[in-house]
Amino acid sequence: MIRDKIDVHAHYLPSAYNSMLERRGMKFLDGGFPKPDWNVEIQLASMEQLGTGYGRIEPGRALL
């Protein structure tokens, strides 16, 4: 598959942030969105499935 798409708003959930959410029993992010499962393998598989060649990480407010 040709991967010519660029994701300009990819999200990243660092393990430390994810661990903090779990310790606090938080299953939802700001705005009530469910906390997604995230790791590099899931991200790359999704990119492959969607034909995405590059992704720009959007760290979000939690990392600022």
mmCIF file with all atom_site columns, C-alpha atoms in Angstrom:
data_model
loop_
_atom_site.group_PDB
_atom_site.id
_atom_site.type_symbol
_atom_site.label_atom_id
_atom_site.label_alt_id
_atom_site.label_comp_id
_atom_site.label_asym_id
_atom_site.label_entity_id
_atom_site.label_seq_id
_atom_site.pdbx_PDB_ins_code
_atom_site.Cartn_x
_atom_site.Cartn_y
_atom_site.Cartn_z
_atom_site.occupancy
_atom_site.B_iso_or_equiv
_atom_site.pdbx_formal_charge
_atom_site.auth_seq_id
_atom_site.auth_comp_id
_atom_site.auth_asym_id
_atom_site.auth_atom_id
_atom_site.pdbx_PDB_model_num
ATOM 1  C CA . MET A 1 1  ? 0.000   0.000  0.000  1.00 0.00 ? 1  MET A CA 1
ATOM 2  C CA . ILE A 1 2  ? 1.259   3.485  -0.813 1.00 0.00 ? 2  ILE A CA 1
ATOM 3  C CA . ARG A 1 3  ? 1.391   5.546  2.346  1.00 0.00 ? 3  ARG A CA 1
ATOM 4  C CA . ASP A 1 4  ? 1.086   9.100  1.080  1.00 0.00 ? 4  ASP A CA 1
ATOM 5  C CA . LYS A 1 5  ? -1.090  10.602 3.812  1.00 0.00 ? 5  LYS A CA 1
ATOM 6  C CA . ILE A 1 6  ? 0.211   12.816 6.623  1.00 0.00 ? 6  ILE A CA 1
ATOM 7  C CA . ASP A 1 7  ? -1.587  12.901 9.973  1.00 0.00 ? 7  ASP A CA 1
ATOM 8  C CA . VAL A 1 8  ? -1.090  16.470 11.197 1.00 0.00 ? 8  VAL A CA 1
ATOM 9  C CA . HIS A 1 9  ? -2.833  15.909 14.552 1.00 0.00 ? 9  HIS A CA 1
ATOM 10 C CA . ALA A 1 10 ? -1.709  12.547 15.960 1.00 0.00 ? 10 ALA A CA 1
ATOM 11 C CA . HIS A 1 11 ? -2.109  12.086 19.730 1.00 0.00 ? 11 HIS A CA 1
ATOM 12 C CA . TYR A 1 12 ? 0.347   10.551 22.194 1.00 0.00 ? 12 TYR A CA 1
ATOM 13 C CA . LEU A 1 13 ? -0.332  9.287  25.696 1.00 0.00 ? 13 LEU A CA 1
ATOM 14 C CA . PRO A 1 14 ? 2.977   8.918  27.577 1.00 0.00 ? 14 PRO A CA 1
ATOM 15 C CA . SER A 1 15 ? 3.153   5.979  29.955 1.00 0.00 ? 15 SER A CA 1
ATOM 16 C CA . ALA A 1 16 ? 3.707   8.271  32.989 1.00 0.00 ? 16 ALA A CA 1
ATOM 17 C CA . TYR A 1 17 ? 0.548   10.238 32.161 1.00 0.00 ? 17 TYR A CA 1
ATOM 18 C CA . ASN A 1 18 ? -1.415  7.053  31.540 1.00 0.00 ? 18 ASN A CA 1
ATOM 19 C CA . SER A 1 19 ? -0.201  5.622  34.883 1.00 0.00 ? 19 SER A CA 1
ATOM 20 C CA . MET A 1 20 ? -1.268  8.785  36.717 1.00 0.00 ? 20 MET A CA 1
ATOM 21 C CA . LEU A 1 21 ? -4.749  8.551  35.189 1.00 0.00 ? 21 LEU A CA 1
ATOM 22 C CA . GLU A 1 22 ? -5.011  4.900  36.244 1.00 0.00 ? 22 GLU A CA 1
ATOM 23 C CA . ARG A 1 23 ? -3.838  5.637  39.827 1.00 0.00 ? 23 ARG A CA 1
ATOM 24 C CA . ARG A 1 24 ? -6.560  8.267  40.108 1.00 0.00 ? 24 ARG A CA 1
ATOM 25 C CA . GLY A 1 25 ? -9.197  5.965  38.628 1.00 0.00 ? 25 GLY A CA 1
ATOM 26 C CA . MET A 1 26 ? -9.727  8.296  35.686 1.00 0.00 ? 26 MET A CA 1
ATOM 27 C CA . LYS A 1 27 ? -11.195 6.503  32.689 1.00 0.00 ? 27 LYS A CA 1
ATOM 28 C CA . PHE A 1 28 ? -12.090 9.660  30.763 1.00 0.00 ? 28 PHE A CA 1
ATOM 29 C CA . LEU A 1 29 ? -10.064 12.567 29.424 1.00 0.00 ? 29 LEU A CA 1
ATOM 30 C CA . ASP A 1 30 ? -11.086 16.230 29.387 1.00 0.00 ? 30 ASP A CA 1
ATOM 31 C CA . GLY A 1 31 ? -14.446 16.639 27.725 1.00 0.00 ? 31 GLY A CA 1
ATOM 32 C CA . GLY A 1 32 ? -15.613 13.159 28.747 1.00 0.00 ? 32 GLY A CA 1
ATOM 33 C CA . PHE A 1 33 ? -13.769 11.250 26.010 1.00 0.00 ? 33 PHE A CA 1
ATOM 34 C CA . PRO A 1 34 ? -12.810 7.690  26.957 1.00 0.00 ? 34 PRO A CA 1
ATOM 35 C CA . LYS A 1 35 ? -9.086  7.223  27.516 1.00 0.00 ? 35 LYS A CA 1
ATOM 36 C CA . PRO A 1 36 ? -7.863  5.339  24.444 1.00 0.00 ? 36 PRO A CA 1
ATOM 37 C CA . ASP A 1 37 ? -5.450  2.436  24.488 1.00 0.00 ? 37 ASP A CA 1
ATOM 38 C CA . TRP A 1 38 ? -2.213  3.760  23.028 1.00 0.00 ? 38 TRP A CA 1
ATOM 39 C CA . ASN A 1 39 ? 1.209   2.386  22.299 1.00 0.00 ? 39 ASN A CA 1
ATOM 40 C CA . VAL A 1 40 ? 3.606   2.592  19.377 1.00 0.00 ? 40 VAL A CA 1
ATOM 41 C CA . GLU A 1 41 ? 2.416   -0.713 17.893 1.00 0.00 ? 41 GLU A CA 1
ATOM 42 C CA . ILE A 1 42 ? -1.239  0.406  17.908 1.00 0.00 ? 42 ILE A CA 1
ATOM 43 C CA . GLN A 1 43 ? -0.284  3.758  16.355 1.00 0.00 ? 43 GLN A CA 1
ATOM 44 C CA . LEU A 1 44 ? 1.811   2.190  13.580 1.00 0.00 ? 44 LEU A CA 1
ATOM 45 C CA . ALA A 1 45 ? -0.863  -0.422 12.807 1.00 0.00 ? 45 ALA A CA 1
ATOM 46 C CA . SER A 1 46 ? -3.485  2.313  12.531 1.00 0.00 ? 46 SER A CA 1
ATOM 47 C CA . MET A 1 47 ? -1.239  4.362  10.262 1.00 0.00 ? 47 MET A CA 1
ATOM 48 C CA . GLU A 1 48 ? -0.609  1.328  8.053  1.00 0.00 ? 48 GLU A CA 1
ATOM 49 C CA . GLN A 1 49 ? -4.334  0.537  7.835  1.00 0.00 ? 49 GLN A CA 1
ATOM 50 C CA . LEU A 1 50 ? -5.165  4.128  6.890  1.00 0.00 ? 50 LEU A CA 1
ATOM 51 C CA . GLY A 1 51 ? -2.273  4.558  4.448  1.00 0.00 ? 51 GLY A CA 1
ATOM 52 C CA . THR A 1 52 ? -0.560  7.180  6.594  1.00 0.00 ? 52 THR A CA 1
ATOM 53 C CA . GLY A 1 53 ? 3.167   7.631  6.058  1.00 0.00 ? 53 GLY A CA 1
ATOM 54 C CA . TYR A 1 54 ? 3.897   10.332 8.619  1.00 0.00 ? 54 TYR A CA 1
ATOM 55 C CA . GLY A 1 55 ? 2.339   11.649 11.792 1.00 0.00 ? 55 GLY A CA 1
ATOM 56 C CA . ARG A 1 56 ? 2.868   14.886 13.699 1.00 0.00 ? 56 ARG A CA 1
ATOM 57 C CA . ILE A 1 57 ? 2.507   14.285 17.433 1.00 0.00 ? 57 ILE A CA 1
ATOM 58 C CA . GLU A 1 58 ? 0.058   16.555 19.230 1.00 0.00 ? 58 GLU A CA 1
ATOM 59 C CA . PRO A 1 59 ? 1.108   16.432 22.909 1.00 0.00 ? 59 PRO A CA 1
ATOM 60 C CA . GLY A 1 60 ? -2.031  18.028 24.314 1.00 0.00 ? 60 GLY A CA 1
ATOM 61 C CA . ARG A 1 61 ? -2.444  20.253 27.347 1.00 0.00 ? 61 ARG A CA 1
ATOM 62 C CA . ALA A 1 62 ? -1.319  17.616 29.843 1.00 0.00 ? 62 ALA A CA 1
ATOM 63 C CA . LEU A 1 63 ? 2.273   17.905 28.667 1.00 0.00 ? 63 LEU A CA 1
ATOM 64 C CA . LEU A 1 64 ? 2.491   21.681 28.445 1.00 0.00 ? 64 LEU A CA 1
#
